[in-house]
Short mmCIF file of C-alpha atoms in Angstrom, two decimals:
data_model
loop_
_atom_site.label_atom_id
_atom_site.label_comp_id
_atom_site.label_asym_id
_atom_site.label_seq_id
_atom_site.Cartn_x
_atom_site.Cartn_y
_atom_site.Cartn_z
CA MET E 1 -32.85 -41.97 -4.46
CA LEU E 2 -30.07 -39.49 -5.31
CA LEU E 3 -30.34 -37.62 -8.59
CA PRO E 4 -27.51 -38.41 -11.02
CA LEU E 5 -25.21 -35.38 -11.30
CA PRO E 6 -22.00 -34.85 -13.29
CA THR E 7 -18.87 -34.90 -11.10
CA MET E 8 -16.13 -32.29 -11.16
CA LEU E 9 -14.08 -34.52 -13.48
CA ASP E 10 -17.06 -35.05 -15.79
CA LYS E 11 -17.45 -31.28 -16.19
CA PHE E 12 -13.73 -30.72 -16.61
CA CYS E 13 -13.55 -33.32 -19.39
CA GLU E 14 -16.61 -31.76 -21.04
CA PHE E 15 -15.11 -28.25 -21.18
CA GLU E 16 -11.71 -29.63 -22.14
CA GLN E 17 -13.46 -30.65 -25.37
CA THR E 18 -16.12 -27.95 -25.88
CA ARG E 19 -14.02 -24.95 -24.72
CA ALA E 20 -10.61 -26.35 -25.64
CA ASN E 21 -9.02 -23.03 -26.63
CA LYS E 22 -10.76 -20.79 -24.10
CA LEU E 23 -8.78 -19.44 -21.16
CA PHE E 24 -9.14 -21.53 -17.99
CA LEU E 25 -6.32 -20.42 -15.66
CA ALA E 26 -4.21 -17.23 -15.58
CA GLU E 27 -1.47 -16.81 -13.00
CA PRO E 28 0.88 -13.83 -12.61
CA VAL E 29 4.49 -14.94 -12.07
CA LYS E 30 7.00 -12.09 -11.59
CA GLY E 31 4.45 -9.74 -13.14
CA VAL E 32 3.85 -11.85 -16.28
CA TYR E 33 0.61 -13.82 -16.65
CA GLN E 34 1.13 -17.52 -17.36
CA THR E 35 -2.01 -18.80 -19.07
CA PHE E 36 -3.58 -22.21 -19.62
CA THR E 37 -6.50 -23.00 -21.89
CA TRP E 38 -8.85 -25.84 -20.96
CA GLN E 39 -7.05 -28.08 -23.44
CA GLN E 40 -3.57 -27.12 -22.15
CA ALA E 41 -4.64 -27.68 -18.55
CA GLY E 42 -6.21 -30.99 -19.57
CA SER E 43 -2.96 -32.16 -21.14
CA GLN E 44 -1.03 -31.38 -17.94
CA VAL E 45 -3.69 -32.93 -15.68
CA ARG E 46 -3.89 -36.14 -17.69
CA ARG E 47 -0.11 -36.59 -17.85
CA MET E 48 0.34 -35.88 -14.14
CA ALA E 49 -2.44 -38.37 -13.32
CA ALA E 50 -0.57 -40.99 -15.39
CA ALA E 51 2.69 -40.05 -13.62
CA LEU E 52 1.07 -40.54 -10.21
CA ARG E 53 -0.15 -43.97 -11.27
CA GLY E 54 3.30 -44.74 -12.63
CA MET E 55 4.74 -44.04 -9.17
CA GLY E 56 2.41 -46.65 -7.70
CA LEU E 57 -0.31 -44.32 -6.44
CA GLY E 58 -3.91 -45.21 -7.10
CA LYS E 59 -7.33 -45.94 -5.65
CA ASP E 60 -7.87 -44.42 -2.17
CA ASP E 61 -4.26 -43.26 -1.74
CA LYS E 62 -4.08 -39.81 -0.10
CA VAL E 63 -2.09 -37.05 -1.82
CA ALA E 64 -1.61 -33.69 -0.10
CA ILE E 65 -1.34 -30.22 -1.69
CA LEU E 66 0.74 -27.59 0.12
CA SER E 67 0.76 -24.31 -1.78
CA LYS E 68 -0.72 -20.87 -2.04
CA ASN E 69 -3.30 -20.49 -4.79
CA CYS E 70 -1.88 -20.94 -8.28
CA ALA E 71 -2.77 -22.59 -11.58
CA HIS E 72 -1.04 -25.86 -10.70
CA TRP E 73 -2.93 -26.10 -7.39
CA ILE E 74 -6.13 -26.70 -9.38
CA MET E 75 -4.37 -28.91 -11.92
CA ALA E 76 -2.85 -31.01 -9.12
CA ASP E 77 -6.25 -31.40 -7.48
CA LEU E 78 -7.76 -32.62 -10.75
CA ALA E 79 -4.81 -34.95 -11.43
CA ILE E 80 -5.15 -36.51 -7.97
CA SER E 81 -8.82 -37.29 -8.66
CA MET E 82 -8.11 -38.52 -12.17
CA ALA E 83 -5.51 -40.94 -10.80
CA GLY E 84 -8.15 -42.35 -8.43
CA CYS E 85 -6.51 -40.81 -5.34
CA ILE E 86 -7.96 -38.65 -2.55
CA SER E 87 -6.77 -35.05 -2.20
CA VAL E 88 -5.73 -33.56 1.15
CA PRO E 89 -5.48 -29.77 0.73
CA LEU E 90 -3.38 -27.95 3.34
CA TYR E 91 -3.09 -24.33 4.46
CA PRO E 92 0.11 -22.77 3.05
CA ASN E 93 0.78 -20.97 6.36
CA ILE E 94 0.53 -24.12 8.46
CA THR E 95 3.30 -24.81 11.01
CA PRO E 96 5.77 -27.66 10.36
CA ASP E 97 4.44 -29.54 13.43
CA ALA E 98 0.80 -29.26 12.31
CA LEU E 99 1.84 -30.25 8.78
CA ARG E 100 3.50 -33.42 10.02
CA GLU E 101 0.50 -34.21 12.22
CA ILE E 102 -1.96 -33.94 9.31
CA ILE E 103 0.27 -35.90 6.92
CA ASP E 104 0.54 -38.68 9.50
CA HIS E 105 -3.16 -38.59 10.40
CA SER E 106 -4.31 -38.60 6.76
CA GLU E 107 -1.74 -41.28 5.80
CA SER E 108 -0.76 -39.24 2.76
CA LYS E 109 1.71 -41.00 0.45
CA ALA E 110 2.71 -37.99 -1.65
CA ILE E 111 2.61 -34.21 -1.48
CA PHE E 112 2.59 -31.41 -4.06
CA ILE E 113 4.69 -28.49 -2.82
CA GLY E 114 4.20 -25.20 -4.63
CA LYS E 115 4.08 -21.48 -3.96
CA LEU E 116 5.12 -20.84 -0.34
CA ASP E 117 6.65 -18.03 1.69
CA ASN E 118 8.96 -20.35 3.63
CA PRO E 119 9.30 -23.68 1.79
CA GLU E 120 12.52 -24.74 3.54
CA GLU E 121 11.04 -24.28 7.01
CA LEU E 122 7.74 -25.98 6.11
CA ARG E 123 9.44 -28.96 4.52
CA THR E 124 10.94 -29.85 7.91
CA GLY E 125 7.40 -31.06 8.67
CA VAL E 126 7.31 -33.39 5.63
CA PRO E 127 8.41 -36.98 6.41
CA ASP E 128 11.43 -38.12 4.36
CA ASN E 129 9.59 -41.18 3.00
CA LEU E 130 6.92 -39.04 1.29
CA LEU E 131 6.99 -38.47 -2.48
CA GLN E 132 7.44 -34.71 -2.97
CA ILE E 133 6.52 -33.00 -6.25
CA SER E 134 7.19 -29.30 -6.85
CA PHE E 135 5.16 -27.01 -9.13
CA PRO E 136 6.82 -25.59 -12.29
CA PHE E 137 7.15 -21.93 -11.26
CA TYR E 138 8.23 -22.76 -7.71
CA PRO E 139 10.96 -25.43 -7.84
CA ASN E 140 12.11 -26.88 -4.53
CA ALA E 141 15.43 -28.71 -4.14
CA GLY E 142 15.00 -32.40 -3.44
CA CYS E 143 11.51 -32.54 -4.95
CA LEU E 144 10.46 -34.31 -8.12
CA ASN E 145 9.77 -31.66 -10.75
CA TRP E 146 6.26 -31.40 -12.26
CA ASP E 147 7.51 -30.56 -15.78
CA GLU E 148 10.06 -33.36 -15.77
CA LEU E 149 7.48 -35.88 -14.54
CA ILE E 150 5.01 -35.13 -17.33
CA GLU E 151 7.56 -34.66 -20.13
CA GLY E 152 7.17 -37.50 -22.62
CA GLN E 153 4.43 -39.02 -20.44
CA ASP E 154 1.34 -40.42 -22.18
CA GLY E 155 -1.70 -38.96 -20.47
CA ILE E 156 -4.74 -40.82 -19.22
CA THR E 157 -7.27 -40.84 -22.07
CA GLY E 158 -11.04 -40.47 -22.11
CA LYS E 159 -13.29 -39.66 -19.20
CA PRO E 160 -12.21 -41.43 -16.00
CA ASP E 161 -14.83 -43.70 -14.50
CA ILE E 162 -15.30 -42.17 -11.05
CA ASP E 163 -17.75 -43.56 -8.52
CA PRO E 164 -19.78 -40.50 -7.37
CA GLN E 165 -19.97 -41.99 -3.86
CA ALA E 166 -16.18 -42.36 -3.65
CA LEU E 167 -14.21 -40.16 -1.27
CA ALA E 168 -12.91 -37.12 -3.17
CA CYS E 169 -11.08 -35.21 -0.47
CA ILE E 170 -10.29 -34.88 3.22
CA VAL E 171 -10.45 -31.21 4.17
CA TYR E 172 -8.86 -30.33 7.49
CA THR E 173 -10.63 -27.58 9.42
CA SER E 174 -8.69 -24.42 10.24
CA GLY E 175 -8.60 -25.09 13.96
CA THR E 176 -10.70 -22.39 15.68
CA THR E 177 -12.10 -25.00 18.05
CA GLY E 178 -8.98 -27.02 18.81
CA GLN E 179 -7.06 -29.59 16.77
CA PRO E 180 -7.83 -29.69 13.02
CA LYS E 181 -10.25 -32.45 12.03
CA GLY E 182 -10.32 -34.21 8.65
CA VAL E 183 -13.71 -33.67 6.98
CA MET E 184 -14.54 -36.36 4.40
CA HIS E 185 -16.48 -35.43 1.25
CA THR E 186 -17.55 -37.48 -1.76
CA PHE E 187 -17.60 -36.49 -5.44
CA TYR E 188 -21.39 -36.58 -5.26
CA ALA E 189 -21.53 -34.19 -2.29
CA ILE E 190 -19.38 -31.69 -4.19
CA ALA E 191 -21.55 -32.03 -7.32
CA TYR E 192 -24.73 -31.63 -5.27
CA ALA E 193 -23.43 -28.52 -3.49
CA VAL E 194 -22.41 -26.80 -6.73
CA ASP E 195 -25.66 -27.76 -8.45
CA ALA E 196 -27.75 -26.41 -5.54
CA PHE E 197 -25.74 -23.17 -5.57
CA LEU E 198 -26.25 -22.72 -9.34
CA VAL E 199 -29.99 -23.40 -9.01
CA SER E 200 -30.13 -20.53 -6.49
CA TYR E 201 -28.06 -18.29 -8.79
CA PRO E 202 -29.33 -19.04 -12.31
CA GLU E 203 -27.63 -15.88 -13.65
CA ILE E 204 -24.21 -17.44 -13.10
CA LYS E 205 -22.97 -18.82 -16.42
CA GLU E 206 -19.46 -18.30 -17.82
CA GLU E 207 -17.71 -16.08 -15.27
CA ILE E 208 -14.37 -14.55 -14.30
CA PHE E 209 -13.17 -15.54 -10.82
CA PHE E 210 -10.36 -14.01 -8.77
CA SER E 211 -8.60 -16.50 -6.51
CA TYR E 212 -6.64 -15.39 -3.44
CA LEU E 213 -8.35 -16.84 -0.35
CA PRO E 214 -6.80 -20.26 0.44
CA LEU E 215 -8.06 -22.90 -2.01
CA CYS E 216 -7.82 -25.45 0.79
CA HIS E 217 -10.67 -23.56 2.50
CA VAL E 218 -14.05 -24.93 1.53
CA ALA E 219 -15.62 -21.57 0.54
CA GLU E 220 -12.88 -20.71 -1.99
CA ARG E 221 -12.69 -24.26 -3.23
CA MET E 222 -16.42 -24.54 -3.84
CA LEU E 223 -17.08 -21.06 -5.24
CA VAL E 224 -13.90 -20.49 -7.26
CA GLU E 225 -12.40 -23.88 -8.19
CA CYS E 226 -15.62 -25.88 -8.48
CA GLY E 227 -17.65 -22.86 -9.63
CA ALA E 228 -15.24 -22.36 -12.54
CA ILE E 229 -15.03 -26.06 -13.43
CA PHE E 230 -18.81 -26.57 -13.38
CA THR E 231 -19.51 -23.45 -15.49
CA GLY E 232 -16.55 -23.47 -17.88
CA SER E 233 -15.28 -20.18 -16.45
CA THR E 234 -11.86 -18.51 -16.05
CA VAL E 235 -9.80 -18.19 -12.86
CA TYR E 236 -7.23 -15.45 -12.35
CA PHE E 237 -4.82 -15.62 -9.40
CA VAL E 238 -3.13 -13.05 -7.19
CA GLU E 239 0.69 -13.00 -7.20
CA SER E 240 1.11 -11.62 -3.67
CA MET E 241 -0.69 -9.39 -1.20
CA ASP E 242 1.58 -6.55 -2.37
CA THR E 243 0.20 -6.90 -5.91
CA PHE E 244 -3.36 -7.67 -4.74
CA ALA E 245 -4.84 -4.33 -5.85
CA ALA E 246 -3.10 -4.40 -9.25
CA ASN E 247 -4.06 -8.06 -9.87
CA LEU E 248 -7.68 -7.41 -8.91
CA ALA E 249 -7.84 -4.32 -11.15
CA HIS E 250 -6.37 -6.37 -14.03
CA THR E 251 -8.80 -9.28 -13.52
CA ARG E 252 -12.02 -7.28 -13.08
CA PRO E 253 -13.88 -10.39 -11.86
CA THR E 254 -17.59 -10.90 -12.35
CA ILE E 255 -17.76 -12.79 -9.02
CA PHE E 256 -15.74 -11.75 -5.98
CA LEU E 257 -15.56 -13.37 -2.54
CA ALA E 258 -13.89 -11.73 0.46
CA VAL E 259 -13.85 -12.49 4.17
CA PRO E 260 -14.97 -9.63 6.48
CA ARG E 261 -11.39 -8.60 7.32
CA ILE E 262 -10.69 -8.02 3.60
CA TRP E 263 -13.82 -5.86 3.25
CA GLU E 264 -12.65 -3.88 6.30
CA LYS E 265 -9.23 -3.39 4.69
CA LEU E 266 -10.85 -2.22 1.43
CA GLN E 267 -12.93 0.28 3.41
CA GLU E 268 -9.81 1.55 5.20
CA GLY E 269 -8.09 2.01 1.83
CA ILE E 270 -10.99 4.08 0.47
CA LEU E 271 -11.19 6.25 3.61
CA LYS E 272 -7.45 6.87 3.48
CA LYS E 273 -7.97 8.51 0.08
CA ILE E 274 -11.35 10.14 0.84
CA PRO E 275 -12.05 10.81 4.56
CA GLN E 276 -15.59 9.98 5.72
CA GLN E 277 -16.82 13.59 6.01
CA LYS E 278 -15.64 14.41 2.50
CA LEU E 279 -17.15 11.15 1.17
CA ASN E 280 -20.50 11.98 2.81
CA ARG E 281 -20.44 15.41 1.17
CA LEU E 282 -19.59 14.02 -2.29
CA LEU E 283 -22.26 11.29 -2.08
CA SER E 284 -24.91 13.90 -1.24
CA ILE E 285 -24.46 15.60 -4.66
CA PRO E 286 -26.37 13.48 -7.25
CA LEU E 287 -24.09 13.84 -10.32
CA VAL E 288 -20.88 13.83 -8.31
CA SER E 289 -22.13 10.79 -6.36
CA THR E 290 -22.44 8.73 -9.56
CA VAL E 291 -18.92 9.67 -10.69
CA ILE E 292 -17.41 8.89 -7.25
CA LYS E 293 -19.11 5.48 -7.03
CA LYS E 294 -17.88 4.49 -10.50
CA ALA E 295 -14.36 5.72 -9.72
CA ILE E 296 -14.20 3.71 -6.48
CA LYS E 297 -15.48 0.55 -8.17
CA LYS E 298 -12.94 0.98 -10.96
CA LYS E 299 -10.09 1.56 -8.50
CA LEU E 300 -11.08 -1.60 -6.59
CA GLY E 301 -11.36 -3.65 -9.78
CA LEU E 302 -15.06 -4.35 -9.14
CA THR E 303 -16.54 -2.56 -12.17
CA ASN E 304 -17.74 -5.84 -13.72
CA ALA E 305 -18.60 -7.65 -10.48
CA ARG E 306 -22.21 -8.88 -10.53
CA PHE E 307 -21.92 -10.97 -7.38
CA LEU E 308 -20.02 -9.86 -4.28
CA PHE E 309 -19.90 -12.34 -1.41
CA THR E 310 -18.70 -12.39 2.17
CA GLY E 311 -18.44 -15.40 4.44
CA ALA E 312 -16.25 -17.51 6.77
CA SER E 313 -16.95 -15.27 9.79
CA PRO E 314 -19.60 -12.70 10.84
CA ILE E 315 -19.51 -9.28 9.17
CA ASN E 316 -20.65 -6.08 10.81
CA PRO E 317 -23.97 -4.97 9.23
CA ALA E 318 -22.75 -1.34 9.45
CA LEU E 319 -19.97 -2.25 7.01
CA LEU E 320 -22.50 -3.77 4.60
CA HIS E 321 -24.60 -0.58 4.73
CA TRP E 322 -21.46 1.53 4.19
CA PHE E 323 -20.55 -0.35 0.99
CA ALA E 324 -24.18 -0.32 -0.18
CA ARG E 325 -24.03 3.51 -0.24
CA LEU E 326 -21.33 3.06 -2.90
CA ASP E 327 -23.60 0.70 -4.88
CA ILE E 328 -21.42 -2.22 -3.74
CA VAL E 329 -24.02 -4.66 -2.40
CA ILE E 330 -22.32 -7.50 -0.54
CA GLN E 331 -24.20 -10.79 -0.17
CA GLU E 332 -23.44 -12.54 3.10
CA ALA E 333 -23.32 -16.34 2.93
CA TYR E 334 -23.01 -19.01 5.59
CA GLY E 335 -21.75 -22.56 5.62
CA MET E 336 -19.18 -24.89 7.11
CA THR E 337 -16.40 -27.19 5.99
CA GLU E 338 -18.69 -30.00 7.18
CA ASN E 339 -21.42 -29.13 4.62
CA LEU E 340 -19.26 -27.80 1.77
CA ALA E 341 -20.53 -24.29 2.60
CA LEU E 342 -23.98 -25.32 1.36
CA SER E 343 -26.32 -23.75 3.90
CA HIS E 344 -27.54 -20.16 3.45
CA SER E 345 -26.91 -17.03 1.42
CA ASN E 346 -28.49 -13.70 0.52
CA ARG E 347 -29.67 -13.73 -3.09
CA ARG E 348 -29.14 -10.81 -5.44
CA GLY E 349 -32.07 -8.39 -5.28
CA SER E 350 -33.32 -9.71 -1.94
CA VAL E 351 -30.41 -9.05 0.42
CA LYS E 352 -31.27 -8.56 4.09
CA PHE E 353 -28.28 -7.11 5.93
CA GLY E 354 -27.58 -8.62 9.34
CA THR E 355 -28.75 -12.05 8.18
CA VAL E 356 -26.92 -14.80 6.29
CA GLY E 357 -29.90 -15.18 3.96
CA GLN E 358 -32.17 -18.08 3.12
CA SER E 359 -31.29 -21.75 2.78
CA TYR E 360 -30.34 -23.23 -0.58
CA THR E 361 -32.67 -25.53 -2.48
CA GLY E 362 -32.49 -29.02 -0.99
CA VAL E 363 -31.18 -27.87 2.40
CA GLU E 364 -33.41 -28.58 5.42
CA VAL E 365 -32.91 -26.28 8.41
CA ARG E 366 -34.10 -26.42 11.98
CA LEU E 367 -33.19 -24.93 15.36
CA GLY E 368 -32.26 -27.45 18.03
CA LYS E 369 -31.46 -27.11 21.72
CA ASP E 370 -30.12 -23.63 22.64
CA ASN E 371 -31.38 -22.47 19.22
CA GLU E 372 -28.53 -24.35 17.55
CA VAL E 373 -28.68 -24.12 13.75
CA GLN E 374 -28.90 -27.62 12.28
CA VAL E 375 -28.84 -28.42 8.56
CA LYS E 376 -29.43 -31.50 6.44
CA SER E 377 -28.59 -32.11 2.77
CA PRO E 378 -26.64 -34.54 0.56
CA ALA E 379 -23.73 -32.05 0.83
CA ASN E 380 -23.21 -32.95 4.50
CA MET E 381 -19.91 -34.71 5.22
CA LEU E 382 -19.51 -38.46 5.53
CA GLY E 383 -17.81 -37.71 8.85
CA TYR E 384 -14.44 -36.91 10.39
CA TYR E 385 -11.61 -39.16 9.17
CA LYS E 386 -10.76 -41.81 11.80
CA GLU E 387 -13.02 -40.07 14.35
CA PRO E 388 -16.31 -42.03 14.62
CA GLY E 389 -17.00 -40.62 18.10
CA LEU E 390 -16.63 -36.99 16.99
CA THR E 391 -18.69 -37.75 13.89
CA ALA E 392 -21.56 -39.16 15.97
CA GLU E 393 -21.54 -36.04 18.18
CA CYS E 394 -21.85 -33.86 15.08
CA PHE E 395 -25.16 -35.31 13.90
CA GLU E 396 -28.66 -35.44 15.36
CA ASP E 397 -31.40 -37.27 13.42
CA GLY E 398 -29.31 -36.88 10.26
CA PHE E 399 -28.96 -33.11 10.79
CA LEU E 400 -25.50 -31.56 11.03
CA ARG E 401 -25.06 -29.70 14.31
CA THR E 402 -23.33 -26.45 13.40
CA GLY E 403 -22.55 -25.23 16.92
CA ASP E 404 -23.96 -21.82 15.93
CA GLU E 405 -26.85 -20.17 17.73
CA GLY E 406 -29.38 -18.53 15.43
CA SER E 407 -32.87 -17.29 14.75
CA ILE E 408 -35.03 -17.60 11.61
CA ASP E 409 -37.54 -14.93 10.59
CA SER E 410 -40.89 -15.39 8.87
CA GLU E 411 -39.27 -15.23 5.40
CA GLY E 412 -36.69 -17.90 6.25
CA TYR E 413 -33.76 -15.52 6.69
CA LEU E 414 -31.26 -16.87 9.22
CA THR E 415 -29.44 -14.63 11.68
CA ILE E 416 -26.39 -16.09 13.44
CA THR E 417 -26.19 -14.78 17.01
CA GLY E 418 -22.92 -16.47 17.98
CA ARG E 419 -21.03 -19.70 18.57
CA ILE E 420 -22.60 -21.70 21.39
CA LYS E 421 -19.11 -22.74 22.56
CA ASP E 422 -17.98 -19.09 22.60
CA GLN E 423 -20.62 -18.31 25.23
CA PHE E 424 -19.01 -17.88 28.66
CA LYS E 425 -20.17 -17.47 32.24
CA THR E 426 -19.03 -14.67 34.54
CA SER E 427 -18.27 -15.29 38.23
CA LYS E 428 -21.76 -13.91 38.93
CA GLY E 429 -23.23 -16.90 37.07
CA LYS E 430 -24.43 -14.87 34.07
CA TYR E 431 -23.94 -16.12 30.49
CA ILE E 432 -22.60 -13.79 27.79
CA MET E 433 -22.57 -14.40 24.04
CA PRO E 434 -19.61 -12.33 22.79
CA ALA E 435 -20.40 -12.01 19.05
CA PRO E 436 -23.39 -9.59 19.28
CA VAL E 437 -21.47 -7.34 21.70
CA GLU E 438 -18.42 -7.36 19.42
CA SER E 439 -20.60 -6.46 16.45
CA LYS E 440 -21.90 -3.38 18.29
CA LEU E 441 -18.39 -2.24 19.23
CA LEU E 442 -17.13 -2.73 15.68
CA GLN E 443 -19.52 -0.03 14.52
CA THR E 444 -16.93 2.37 15.98
CA PRO E 445 -14.72 3.28 12.96
CA GLU E 446 -11.63 3.56 15.16
CA LEU E 447 -11.78 -0.14 16.10
CA ALA E 448 -10.46 -2.80 13.70
CA GLN E 449 -10.73 -6.01 15.76
CA VAL E 450 -12.64 -6.82 18.95
CA CYS E 451 -12.77 -9.84 21.26
CA VAL E 452 -15.04 -9.86 24.33
CA VAL E 453 -13.60 -11.87 27.24
CA GLY E 454 -14.48 -12.49 30.88
CA SER E 455 -15.03 -16.16 31.66
CA GLY E 456 -14.98 -16.55 35.45
CA MET E 457 -14.56 -12.81 36.01
CA PRO E 458 -17.10 -10.49 37.69
CA ASN E 459 -17.73 -8.62 34.41
CA ALA E 460 -16.86 -8.82 30.73
CA MET E 461 -14.42 -6.55 29.00
CA ALA E 462 -13.30 -6.10 25.40
CA LEU E 463 -9.84 -6.42 23.90
CA CYS E 464 -9.41 -4.52 20.65
CA THR E 465 -6.99 -3.20 18.06
CA LEU E 466 -7.17 0.15 16.28
CA SER E 467 -7.95 0.83 12.64
CA GLU E 468 -5.14 2.26 10.54
CA SER E 469 -6.63 5.76 10.53
CA ALA E 470 -7.21 5.72 14.31
CA ARG E 471 -3.52 5.07 14.96
CA LYS E 472 -2.81 8.60 13.71
CA HIS E 473 -5.02 10.20 16.40
CA ALA E 474 -3.57 11.60 19.61
CA VAL E 475 -4.04 9.30 22.61
CA GLU E 476 -6.19 11.91 24.43
CA GLN E 477 -8.51 12.18 21.42
CA LEU E 478 -8.78 8.40 21.17
CA GLN E 479 -9.49 8.12 24.91
CA GLU E 480 -12.47 10.42 24.51
CA ILE E 481 -13.81 8.70 21.36
CA LEU E 482 -13.52 5.23 22.88
CA HIS E 483 -15.04 6.32 26.22
CA HIS E 484 -18.11 7.55 24.32
CA ALA E 485 -18.22 4.35 22.20
CA LEU E 486 -18.04 2.14 25.31
CA ALA E 487 -20.79 4.11 27.05
CA ALA E 488 -23.03 4.00 23.96
CA VAL E 489 -22.61 0.24 23.54
CA ASN E 490 -23.24 -0.42 27.25
CA LYS E 491 -26.53 1.51 27.07
CA SER E 492 -27.77 -0.98 24.45
CA LEU E 493 -26.79 -4.08 26.48
CA GLU E 494 -28.42 -5.99 29.30
CA HIS E 495 -26.88 -5.09 32.67
CA HIS E 496 -24.96 -8.38 32.98
CA GLU E 497 -23.52 -7.99 29.45
CA GLN E 498 -22.10 -4.51 30.00
CA LEU E 499 -18.36 -4.06 29.58
CA THR E 500 -16.26 -2.58 32.35
CA LYS E 501 -13.12 -2.03 30.27
CA LEU E 502 -11.90 -1.49 26.74
CA ILE E 503 -8.32 -2.70 26.36
CA VAL E 504 -6.50 -1.30 23.32
CA LEU E 505 -3.69 -3.64 22.26
CA PRO E 506 -0.76 -2.27 20.23
CA GLU E 507 -0.37 -5.09 17.72
CA GLU E 508 -2.87 -6.21 15.08
CA TRP E 509 -4.06 -9.81 15.38
CA THR E 510 -2.76 -11.78 12.42
CA ILE E 511 -2.24 -15.31 11.15
CA GLN E 512 1.48 -14.83 11.70
CA ASN E 513 1.19 -14.07 15.43
CA GLY E 514 -1.21 -16.97 15.87
CA LEU E 515 -4.29 -14.96 16.84
CA LEU E 516 -6.22 -15.45 13.58
CA THR E 517 -7.04 -18.62 11.66
CA PRO E 518 -6.03 -18.84 7.97
CA THR E 519 -9.54 -17.54 7.16
CA LEU E 520 -9.01 -14.53 9.45
CA LYS E 521 -11.30 -15.65 12.28
CA ILE E 522 -10.22 -14.77 15.82
CA LYS E 523 -8.73 -17.65 17.81
CA ARG E 524 -10.37 -16.96 21.16
CA LYS E 525 -8.37 -19.60 22.99
CA MET E 526 -5.13 -18.03 21.75
CA ILE E 527 -6.33 -14.55 22.80
CA ASP E 528 -6.93 -15.93 26.30
CA ALA E 529 -3.58 -17.74 26.29
CA SER E 530 -1.73 -14.62 25.15
CA PHE E 531 -3.34 -12.02 27.42
CA GLY E 532 -5.25 -13.96 30.10
CA GLU E 533 -2.67 -13.32 32.83
CA LEU E 534 -3.40 -9.58 32.55
CA TYR E 535 -7.22 -9.78 32.70
CA HIS E 536 -7.52 -9.36 36.47
CA GLU E 537 -4.94 -6.55 36.53
CA TRP E 538 -6.85 -4.72 33.79
CA SER E 539 -10.21 -5.28 35.49
CA ARG E 540 -8.91 -3.67 38.73
CA ALA E 541 -7.54 -0.59 36.92
CA THR E 542 -9.36 2.73 37.46
CA HIS E 543 -9.49 3.80 33.79
CA LYS E 544 -12.22 2.43 31.55
CA VAL E 545 -10.10 2.67 28.38
CA ILE E 546 -6.63 1.19 28.79
CA PHE E 547 -3.85 1.37 26.24
CA ALA E 548 -1.82 -1.80 26.89
#
């Protein structure tokens, strides 16, 4: 018997009444913050929901959202639900071909098109027969205009009667393991996940969130969008990555989520201003240390942050320890699109670096074959849309198979040791799990990104890119530093895991060049596709550190 829980729409309607004039959404547009109270947002949501119905959209119709994070992204999502439709959130940096594929696969009948870097190019992937609606601050030629659609429109009144077991959204995965798959989640699953999170974090009440990671990604959607809606909180948005620092400093969020690559970038920014040796010296002087820590937090915009999270991909424990010296304690969390990110997290006051924490209330965990982490809770997906075979493969005795290898200590803290599918076999028949080796190499400050490769080769080697500060070093100096780093890491590895080469690539791996997912995880298949032809040439070279 499932406990009755208020849905996202129930909570939105509640705060629309009880916090009518409190700030809900604040979005910088050309440097000026456009603000919406709960009541103002409610008026727009209700009228857009009525407009969708007026265009013939209703129960079980799919409506896509293609936009960077902005106030109307959240309002569109709520309007889709209020109209009885199912939302299909899409990554704003998707390719036109992938966009068309998902629209076709999901059978979407309409699409909201908002804040994008290249709207004209992306819209070549939108079928002509699809209803296209543009957001107010980002008009697109040929689209229906949000403001015009809701002008003079009577909004849907009262609290919509939503079946908690109805399908709320189809979230397409970011594609690290092949073609994106449509993950189906109900209103109840979302409510359960948020409720379980809030039970584990009872201190979270009315908060200030900062939204910049893609809202179509389950971690941002659950923590920021749903977290704000279920607690009556405020969401501030980033205008662009160029204004990121200024927007964050203006917002001063009480809760802040970043993926590991963002934390690395923040560290690089600090070290650019205060080199490590100088920072060590300043932190060793008690009074000066306090002043420096406060100044860094203020500069980052994290003065008021009570909860700092990292997730979406593994973070180097050395980086967590580095930030902890600045009194910035980052709580690593773990979850998947398939379970609405409801799996594990480190709680405030009991953080154990190197682990992803303990399971949430109501989440059963076990280790299956090959120490695969398997989880079970009402937040698990219904399945993959139109993929019953793939869905069946994903479950075992009702437990979701994560595909991650892990270990659990006596206190229930989970450590992820790698993706089972990432494991590869050398030509000598030895298996290597790349993630732990990469984590060791990333403790070298000069390295920014690392990918261990070597499937079918006699030995493994590592491809890497340099940190911003390392690029200023002379090549001879870098050769020496990286030689020492490689030797030190190899000493800590089993003989068959040891790396024969360190290949330094000139270009950073990014979303734009196709080597990172939208959540900044490395696409291993794309790394192999891009550089695989050179692996044997590099492995035969005499030097251990090669600048490609």
